[in-house]
mmCIF file of C-alpha atoms and ligand atoms in Angstrom:
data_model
loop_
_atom_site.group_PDB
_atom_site.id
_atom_site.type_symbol
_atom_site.label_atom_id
_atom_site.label_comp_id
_atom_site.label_asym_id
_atom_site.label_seq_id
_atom_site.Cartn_x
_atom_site.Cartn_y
_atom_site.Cartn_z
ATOM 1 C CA UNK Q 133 -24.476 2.109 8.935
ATOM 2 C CA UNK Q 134 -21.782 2.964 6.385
ATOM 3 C CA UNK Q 135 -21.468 0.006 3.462
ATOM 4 C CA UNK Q 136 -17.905 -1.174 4.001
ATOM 5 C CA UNK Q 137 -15.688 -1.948 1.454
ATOM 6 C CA UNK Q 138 -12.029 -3.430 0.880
ATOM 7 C CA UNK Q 139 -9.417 -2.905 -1.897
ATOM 8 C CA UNK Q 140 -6.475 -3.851 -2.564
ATOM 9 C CA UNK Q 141 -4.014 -4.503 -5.592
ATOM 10 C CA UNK Q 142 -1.330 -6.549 -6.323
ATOM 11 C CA UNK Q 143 1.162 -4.061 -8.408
ATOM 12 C CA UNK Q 144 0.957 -1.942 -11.283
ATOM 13 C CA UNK Q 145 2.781 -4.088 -14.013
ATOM 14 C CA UNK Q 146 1.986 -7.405 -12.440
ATOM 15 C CA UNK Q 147 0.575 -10.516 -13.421
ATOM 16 C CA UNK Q 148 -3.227 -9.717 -13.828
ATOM 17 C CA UNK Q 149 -3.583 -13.559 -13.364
ATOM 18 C CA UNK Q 150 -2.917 -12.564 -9.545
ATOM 19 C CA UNK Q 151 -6.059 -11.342 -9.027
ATOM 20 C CA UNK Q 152 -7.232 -14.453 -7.641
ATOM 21 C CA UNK Q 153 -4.581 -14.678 -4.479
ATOM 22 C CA UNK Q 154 -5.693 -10.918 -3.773
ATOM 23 C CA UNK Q 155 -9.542 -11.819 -4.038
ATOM 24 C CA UNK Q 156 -8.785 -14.426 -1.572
ATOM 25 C CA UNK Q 157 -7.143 -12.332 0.788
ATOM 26 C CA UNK Q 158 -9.852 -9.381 0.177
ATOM 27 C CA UNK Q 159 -12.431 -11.947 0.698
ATOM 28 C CA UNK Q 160 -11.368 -12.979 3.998
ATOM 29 C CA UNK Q 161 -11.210 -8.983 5.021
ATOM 30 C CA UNK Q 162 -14.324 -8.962 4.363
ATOM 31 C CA UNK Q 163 -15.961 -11.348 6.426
ATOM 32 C CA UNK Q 164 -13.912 -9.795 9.309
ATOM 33 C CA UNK Q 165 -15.242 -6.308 8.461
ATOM 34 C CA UNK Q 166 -19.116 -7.600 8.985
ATOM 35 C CA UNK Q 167 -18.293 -9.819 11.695
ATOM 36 C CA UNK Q 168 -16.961 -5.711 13.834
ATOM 37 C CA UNK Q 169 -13.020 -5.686 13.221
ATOM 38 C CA UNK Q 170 -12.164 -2.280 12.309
ATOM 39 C CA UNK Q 171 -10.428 -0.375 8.984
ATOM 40 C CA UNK Q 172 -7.255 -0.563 10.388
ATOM 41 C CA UNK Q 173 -7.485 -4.496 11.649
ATOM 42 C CA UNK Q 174 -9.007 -5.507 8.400
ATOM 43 C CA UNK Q 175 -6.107 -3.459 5.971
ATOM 44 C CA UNK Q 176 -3.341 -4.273 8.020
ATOM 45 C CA UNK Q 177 -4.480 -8.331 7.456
ATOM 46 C CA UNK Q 178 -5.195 -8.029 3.962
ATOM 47 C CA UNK Q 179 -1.707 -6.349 3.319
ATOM 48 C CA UNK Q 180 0.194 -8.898 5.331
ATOM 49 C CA UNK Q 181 -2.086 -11.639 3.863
ATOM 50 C CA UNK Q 182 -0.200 -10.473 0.612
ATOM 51 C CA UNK Q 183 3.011 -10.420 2.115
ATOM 52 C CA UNK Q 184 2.803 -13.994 3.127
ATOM 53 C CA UNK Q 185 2.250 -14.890 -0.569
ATOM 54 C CA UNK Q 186 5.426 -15.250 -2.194
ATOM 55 C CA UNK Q 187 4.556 -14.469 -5.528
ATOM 56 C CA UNK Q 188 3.945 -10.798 -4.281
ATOM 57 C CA UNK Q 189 7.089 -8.446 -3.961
ATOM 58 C CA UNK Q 190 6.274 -7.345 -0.280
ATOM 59 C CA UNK Q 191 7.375 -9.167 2.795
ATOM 60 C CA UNK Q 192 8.260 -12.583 1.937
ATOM 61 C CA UNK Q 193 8.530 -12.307 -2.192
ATOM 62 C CA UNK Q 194 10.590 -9.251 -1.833
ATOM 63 C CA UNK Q 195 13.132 -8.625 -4.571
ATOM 64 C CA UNK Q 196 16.807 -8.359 -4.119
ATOM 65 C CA UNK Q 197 18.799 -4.771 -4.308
ATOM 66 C CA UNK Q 198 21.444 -4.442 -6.531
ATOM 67 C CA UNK Q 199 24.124 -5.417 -3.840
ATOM 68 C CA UNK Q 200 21.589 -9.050 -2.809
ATOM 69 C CA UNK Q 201 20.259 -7.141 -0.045
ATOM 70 C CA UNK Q 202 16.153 -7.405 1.008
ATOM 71 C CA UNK Q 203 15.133 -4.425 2.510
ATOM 72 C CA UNK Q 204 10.967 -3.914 2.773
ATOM 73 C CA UNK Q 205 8.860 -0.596 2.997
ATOM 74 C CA UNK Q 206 5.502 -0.926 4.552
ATOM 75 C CA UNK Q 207 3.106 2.282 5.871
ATOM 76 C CA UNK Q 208 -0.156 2.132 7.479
ATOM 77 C CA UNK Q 209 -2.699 5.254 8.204
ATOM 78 C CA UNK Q 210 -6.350 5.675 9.297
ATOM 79 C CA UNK Q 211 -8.809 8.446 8.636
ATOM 80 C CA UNK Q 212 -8.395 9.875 12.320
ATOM 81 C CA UNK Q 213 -4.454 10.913 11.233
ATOM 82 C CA UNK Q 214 -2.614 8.440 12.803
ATOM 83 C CA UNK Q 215 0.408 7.316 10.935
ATOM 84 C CA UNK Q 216 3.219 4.699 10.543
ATOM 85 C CA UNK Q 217 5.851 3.946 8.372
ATOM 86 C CA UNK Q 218 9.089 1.643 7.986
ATOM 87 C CA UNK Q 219 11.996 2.245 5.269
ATOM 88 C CA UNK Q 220 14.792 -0.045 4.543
ATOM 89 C CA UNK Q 221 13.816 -2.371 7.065
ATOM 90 C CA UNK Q 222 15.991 -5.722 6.921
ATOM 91 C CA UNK Q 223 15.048 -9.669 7.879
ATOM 92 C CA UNK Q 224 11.203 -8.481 8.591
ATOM 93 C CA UNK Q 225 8.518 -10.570 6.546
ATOM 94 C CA UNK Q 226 5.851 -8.679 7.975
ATOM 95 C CA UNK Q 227 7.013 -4.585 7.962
ATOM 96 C CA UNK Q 228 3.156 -3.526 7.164
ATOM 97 C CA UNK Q 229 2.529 -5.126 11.416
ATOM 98 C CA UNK Q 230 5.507 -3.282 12.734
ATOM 99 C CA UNK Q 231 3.833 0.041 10.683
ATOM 100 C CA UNK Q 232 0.689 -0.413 12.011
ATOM 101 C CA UNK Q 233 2.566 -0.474 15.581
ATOM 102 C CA UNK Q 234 4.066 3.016 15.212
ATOM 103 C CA UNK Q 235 0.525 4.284 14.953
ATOM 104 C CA UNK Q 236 0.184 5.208 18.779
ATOM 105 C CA UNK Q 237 3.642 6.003 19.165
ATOM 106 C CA UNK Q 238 5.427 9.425 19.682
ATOM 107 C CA UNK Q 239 7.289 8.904 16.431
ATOM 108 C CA UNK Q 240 5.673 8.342 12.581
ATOM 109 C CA UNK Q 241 8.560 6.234 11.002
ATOM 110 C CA UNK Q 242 11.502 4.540 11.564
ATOM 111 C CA UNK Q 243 14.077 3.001 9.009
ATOM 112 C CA UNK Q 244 16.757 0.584 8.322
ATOM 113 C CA UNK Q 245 18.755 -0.935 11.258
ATOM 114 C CA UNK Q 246 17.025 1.344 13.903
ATOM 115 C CA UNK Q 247 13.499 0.017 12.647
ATOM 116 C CA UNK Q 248 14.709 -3.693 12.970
ATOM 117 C CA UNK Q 249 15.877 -3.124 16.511
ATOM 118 C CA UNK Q 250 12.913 -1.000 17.685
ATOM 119 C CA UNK Q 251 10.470 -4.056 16.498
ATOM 120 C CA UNK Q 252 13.083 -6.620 18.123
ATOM 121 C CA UNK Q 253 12.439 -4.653 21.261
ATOM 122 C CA UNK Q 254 8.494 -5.429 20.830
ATOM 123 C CA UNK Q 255 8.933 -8.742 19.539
ATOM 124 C CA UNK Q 256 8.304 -9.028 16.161
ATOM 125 C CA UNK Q 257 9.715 -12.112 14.680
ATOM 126 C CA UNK Q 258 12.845 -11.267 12.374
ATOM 127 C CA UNK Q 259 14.023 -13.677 9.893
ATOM 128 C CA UNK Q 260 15.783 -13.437 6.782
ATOM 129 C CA UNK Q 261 13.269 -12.760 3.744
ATOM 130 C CA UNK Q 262 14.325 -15.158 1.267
ATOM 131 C CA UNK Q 263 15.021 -12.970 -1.710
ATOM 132 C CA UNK Q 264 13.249 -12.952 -5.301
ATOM 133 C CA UNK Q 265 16.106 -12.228 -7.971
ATOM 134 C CA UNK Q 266 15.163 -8.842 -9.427
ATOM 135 C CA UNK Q 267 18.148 -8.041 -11.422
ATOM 136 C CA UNK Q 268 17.347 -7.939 -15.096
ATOM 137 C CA UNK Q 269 13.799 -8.677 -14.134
ATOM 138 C CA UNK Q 270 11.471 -5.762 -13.919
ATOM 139 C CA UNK Q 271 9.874 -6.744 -10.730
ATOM 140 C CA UNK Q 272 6.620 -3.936 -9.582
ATOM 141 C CA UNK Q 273 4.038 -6.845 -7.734
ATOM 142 C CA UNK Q 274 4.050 -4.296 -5.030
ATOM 143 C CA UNK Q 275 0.343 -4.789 -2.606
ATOM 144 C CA UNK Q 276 -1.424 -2.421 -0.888
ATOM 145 C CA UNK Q 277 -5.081 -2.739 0.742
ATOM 146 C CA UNK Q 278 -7.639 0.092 2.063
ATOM 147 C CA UNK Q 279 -10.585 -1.212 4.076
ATOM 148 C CA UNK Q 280 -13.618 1.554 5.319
ATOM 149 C CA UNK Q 281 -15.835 -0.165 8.144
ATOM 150 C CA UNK Q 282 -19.237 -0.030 8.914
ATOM 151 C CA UNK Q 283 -18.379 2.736 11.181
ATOM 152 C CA UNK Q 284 -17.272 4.734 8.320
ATOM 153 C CA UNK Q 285 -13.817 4.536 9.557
ATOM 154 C CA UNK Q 286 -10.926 4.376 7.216
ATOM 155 C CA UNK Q 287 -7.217 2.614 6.980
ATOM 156 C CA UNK Q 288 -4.961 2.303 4.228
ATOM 157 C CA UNK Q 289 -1.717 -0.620 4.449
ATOM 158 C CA UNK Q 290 1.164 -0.534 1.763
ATOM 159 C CA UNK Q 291 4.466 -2.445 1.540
ATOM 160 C CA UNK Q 292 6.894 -3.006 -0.913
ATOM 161 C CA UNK Q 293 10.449 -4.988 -1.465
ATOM 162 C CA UNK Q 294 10.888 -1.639 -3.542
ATOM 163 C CA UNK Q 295 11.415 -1.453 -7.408
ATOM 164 C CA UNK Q 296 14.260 -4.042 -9.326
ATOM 165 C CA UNK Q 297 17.534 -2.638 -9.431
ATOM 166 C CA UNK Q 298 17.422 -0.531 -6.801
ATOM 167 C CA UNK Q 299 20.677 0.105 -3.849
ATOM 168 C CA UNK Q 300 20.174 -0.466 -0.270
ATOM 169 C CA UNK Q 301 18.889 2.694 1.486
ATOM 170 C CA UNK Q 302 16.825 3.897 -1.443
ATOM 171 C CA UNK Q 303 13.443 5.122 -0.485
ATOM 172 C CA UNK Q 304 10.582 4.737 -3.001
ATOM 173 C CA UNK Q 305 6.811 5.788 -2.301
ATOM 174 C CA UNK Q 306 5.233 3.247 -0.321
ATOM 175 C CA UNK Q 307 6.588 4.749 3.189
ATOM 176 C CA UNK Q 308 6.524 8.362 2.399
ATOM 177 C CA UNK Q 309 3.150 10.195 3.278
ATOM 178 C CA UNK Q 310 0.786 11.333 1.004
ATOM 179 C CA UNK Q 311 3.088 10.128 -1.947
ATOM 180 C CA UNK Q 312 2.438 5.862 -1.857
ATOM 181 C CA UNK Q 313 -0.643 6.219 0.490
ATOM 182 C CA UNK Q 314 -3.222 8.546 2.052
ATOM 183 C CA UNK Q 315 -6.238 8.218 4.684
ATOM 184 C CA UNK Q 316 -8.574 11.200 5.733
ATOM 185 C CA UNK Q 317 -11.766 11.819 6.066
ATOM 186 C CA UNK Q 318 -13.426 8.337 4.865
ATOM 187 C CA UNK Q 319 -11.264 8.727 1.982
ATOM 188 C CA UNK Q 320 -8.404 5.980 1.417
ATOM 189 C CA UNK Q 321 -5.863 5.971 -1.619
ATOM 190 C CA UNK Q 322 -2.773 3.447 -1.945
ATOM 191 C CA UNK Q 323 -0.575 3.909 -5.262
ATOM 192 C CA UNK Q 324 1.747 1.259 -6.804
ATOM 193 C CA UNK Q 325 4.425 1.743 -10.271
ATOM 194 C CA UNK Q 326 7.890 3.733 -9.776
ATOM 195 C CA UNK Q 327 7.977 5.032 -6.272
ATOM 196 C CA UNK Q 328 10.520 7.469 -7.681
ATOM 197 C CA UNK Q 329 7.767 9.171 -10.278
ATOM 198 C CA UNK Q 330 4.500 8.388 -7.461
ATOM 199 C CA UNK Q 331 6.899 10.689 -5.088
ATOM 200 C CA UNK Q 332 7.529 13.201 -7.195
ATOM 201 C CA UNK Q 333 4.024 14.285 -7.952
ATOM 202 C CA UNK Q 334 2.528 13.120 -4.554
ATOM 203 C CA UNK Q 335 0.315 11.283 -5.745
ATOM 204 C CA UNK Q 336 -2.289 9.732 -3.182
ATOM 205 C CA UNK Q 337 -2.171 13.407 -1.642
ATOM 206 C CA UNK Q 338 -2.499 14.910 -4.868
ATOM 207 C CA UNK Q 339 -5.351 12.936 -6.033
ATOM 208 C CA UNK Q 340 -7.206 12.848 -2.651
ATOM 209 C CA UNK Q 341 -7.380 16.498 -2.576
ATOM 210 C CA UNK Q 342 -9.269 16.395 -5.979
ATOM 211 C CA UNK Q 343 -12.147 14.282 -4.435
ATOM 212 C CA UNK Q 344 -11.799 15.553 -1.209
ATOM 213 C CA UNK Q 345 -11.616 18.828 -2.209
ATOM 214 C CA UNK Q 346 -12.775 19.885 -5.012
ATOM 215 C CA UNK Q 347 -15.711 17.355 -5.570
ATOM 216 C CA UNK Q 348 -14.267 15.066 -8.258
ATOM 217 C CA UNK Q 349 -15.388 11.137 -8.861
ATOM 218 C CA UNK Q 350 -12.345 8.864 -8.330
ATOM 219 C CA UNK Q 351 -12.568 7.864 -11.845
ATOM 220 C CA UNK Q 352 -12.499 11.295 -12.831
ATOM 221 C CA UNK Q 353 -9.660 12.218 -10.573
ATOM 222 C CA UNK Q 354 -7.444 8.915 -10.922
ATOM 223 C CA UNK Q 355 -7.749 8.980 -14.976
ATOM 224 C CA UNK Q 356 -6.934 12.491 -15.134
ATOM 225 C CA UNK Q 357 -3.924 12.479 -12.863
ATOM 226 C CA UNK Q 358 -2.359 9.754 -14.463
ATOM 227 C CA UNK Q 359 -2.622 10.307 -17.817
ATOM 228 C CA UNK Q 360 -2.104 14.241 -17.404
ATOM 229 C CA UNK Q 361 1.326 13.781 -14.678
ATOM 230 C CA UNK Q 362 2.804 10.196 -16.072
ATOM 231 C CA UNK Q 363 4.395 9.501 -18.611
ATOM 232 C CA UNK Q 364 2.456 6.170 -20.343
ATOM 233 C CA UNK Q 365 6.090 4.133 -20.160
ATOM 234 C CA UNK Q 366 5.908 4.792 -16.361
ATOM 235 C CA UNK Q 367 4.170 2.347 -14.976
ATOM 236 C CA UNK Q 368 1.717 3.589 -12.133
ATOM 237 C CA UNK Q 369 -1.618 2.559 -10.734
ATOM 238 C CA UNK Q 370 -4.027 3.839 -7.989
ATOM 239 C CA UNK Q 371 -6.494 2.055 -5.907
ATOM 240 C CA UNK Q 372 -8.926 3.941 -3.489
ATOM 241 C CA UNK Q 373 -12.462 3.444 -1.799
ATOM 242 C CA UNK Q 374 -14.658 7.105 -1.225
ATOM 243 C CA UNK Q 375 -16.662 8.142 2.050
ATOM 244 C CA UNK Q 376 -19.522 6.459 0.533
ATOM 245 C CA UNK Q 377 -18.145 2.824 0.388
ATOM 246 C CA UNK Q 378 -16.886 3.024 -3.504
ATOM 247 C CA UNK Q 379 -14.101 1.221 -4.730
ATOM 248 C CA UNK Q 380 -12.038 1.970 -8.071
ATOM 249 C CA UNK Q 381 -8.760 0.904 -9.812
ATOM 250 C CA UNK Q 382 -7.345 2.275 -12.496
ATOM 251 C CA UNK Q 383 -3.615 1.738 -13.968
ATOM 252 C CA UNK Q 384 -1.819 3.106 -17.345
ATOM 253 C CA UNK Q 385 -0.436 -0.757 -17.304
ATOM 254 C CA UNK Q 386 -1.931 -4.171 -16.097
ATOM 255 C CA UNK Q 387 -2.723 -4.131 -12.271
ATOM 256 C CA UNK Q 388 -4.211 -7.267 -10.607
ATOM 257 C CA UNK Q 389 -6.663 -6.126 -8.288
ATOM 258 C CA UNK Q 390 -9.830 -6.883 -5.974
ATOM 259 C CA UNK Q 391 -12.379 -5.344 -4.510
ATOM 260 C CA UNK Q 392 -15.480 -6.904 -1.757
ATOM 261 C CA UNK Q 393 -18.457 -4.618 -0.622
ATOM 262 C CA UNK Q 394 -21.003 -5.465 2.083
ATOM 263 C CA UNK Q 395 -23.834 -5.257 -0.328
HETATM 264 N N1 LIG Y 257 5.990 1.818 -5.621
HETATM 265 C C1 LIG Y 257 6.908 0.777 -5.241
HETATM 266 C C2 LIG Y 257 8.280 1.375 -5.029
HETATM 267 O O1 LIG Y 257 8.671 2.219 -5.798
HETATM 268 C C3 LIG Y 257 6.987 -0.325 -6.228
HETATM 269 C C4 LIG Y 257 5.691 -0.797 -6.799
HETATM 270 O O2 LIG Y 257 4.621 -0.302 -6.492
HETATM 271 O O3 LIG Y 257 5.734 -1.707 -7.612
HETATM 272 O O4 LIG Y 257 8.970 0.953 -4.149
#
């Protein structure tokens, strides 16, 4: 039997005082993971857990855009290469649930009005996200969980109410592949900090590869990445679990974060 292990953070630049709510939510993953729910159950309800909490900028605590808009980015994917991703999605408190749904479908990802009509269709509940005032206010309490279970399967969540400041329609890392999140072979990696930066170096892919690939340790490959690709006033953090049930964290800022293993 594989150990299992959850992890999940809380955004890089956030309150490391949040660590509690996510240890909570991890917590409760975890006793789902030994009790037989899979990777993908167990991340998907840690990551909407988090988006339930308003003091988290995902789901419900998502920050405004510039013109007072909410508009939330979740993805989910699990180690067998199934994918799904929302961008731009408006009135959804849970986006990471209508992600996970795409996972069996035809298409990967959907965005904006067309993703908000397509999860009408399949009934889940819209309602207008009350909005966290970003402007002025740098705002990065972004979550993200991966959860490996004890069949050594593995399942990363992410969603976001995106970076402060930020117009309607702008896409940041958390729903692009391989740039906010990545999932194969019992490897998981979610990132968190400017979507814009994460993106451009494509990041979880990036940094999978290295342990995937070409043998590295995550602390090896996480520290290296960061401080070698990021510049140290970018915020940006990593979270990831290996095929062996490992967790690690690591962030060039604060990150709250939490972690549960089954022994
Ligand atoms: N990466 C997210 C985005 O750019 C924000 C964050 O992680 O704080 O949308």
């Amino acid at each position: 039997m594989t150990r299992m292990a959850i992890i999940a953070h809380g955004g890089a630049g956030a309150d490391p005082k949040k660590a509690t709510n996510i240890q909570s939510a991890v917590d409760a993953g975890g006793s789902k993971l030994t009790h037989g729910a899979s990777a993908l159950e167990v991340a998907v309800m840690v990551c909407a857990a988090l988006e339930d909490d308003p003091s988290f900028n995902a789901g419900t605590g998502s920050v405004t855009r510039v013109d007072g808009s909410v508009l939330v980015d979740a993805s989910v994917q699990t180690g067998d290469g199934r994918m799904g991703f929302v961008a731009s999605m408006p009135e959804t408190p849970n986006p990471v649930k209508v992600a996970a749904a795409l996972l069996d479908e035809e298409m990967n990802g959907l965005a904006g009005v067309g993703a908000r009509d397509w999860a009408d269709e399949r009934g889940f509940p819209r309602s207008e996200v009350t909005p966290r005032q970003s402007k002025g206010k740098k705002t990065s309490d972004t979550v993200g969980a991966i959860a490996l279970d004890m069949q050594g399967r593995i399942a990363v969540a992410t969603s976001t109410g995106g970076c402060s400041d930020r117009p309607p329609g702008r896409v940041g890392d958390v729903p692009l592949p391989g740039c906010g999140f990545w999932a194969e072979s019992s490897i998981g990696i979610a990132a968190t900090g400017i979507g814009e930066a994460i993106t451009r170096e494509m990041l979880c892919f990036r940094v999978h590869c290295q342990i995937s690939q070409m043998g590295a340790s995550m602390p090896e490959a996480f520290e290296e990445v960061i401080s070698k690709r990021f510049d140290k006033k970018t915020d940006v953090g990593l979270i990831g679990i290996n095929q062996h049930g490992e967790t690690y964290a690591h962030a060039n800022t604060n990150m709250p974060w939490a972690a549960w293993s089954s022994d």
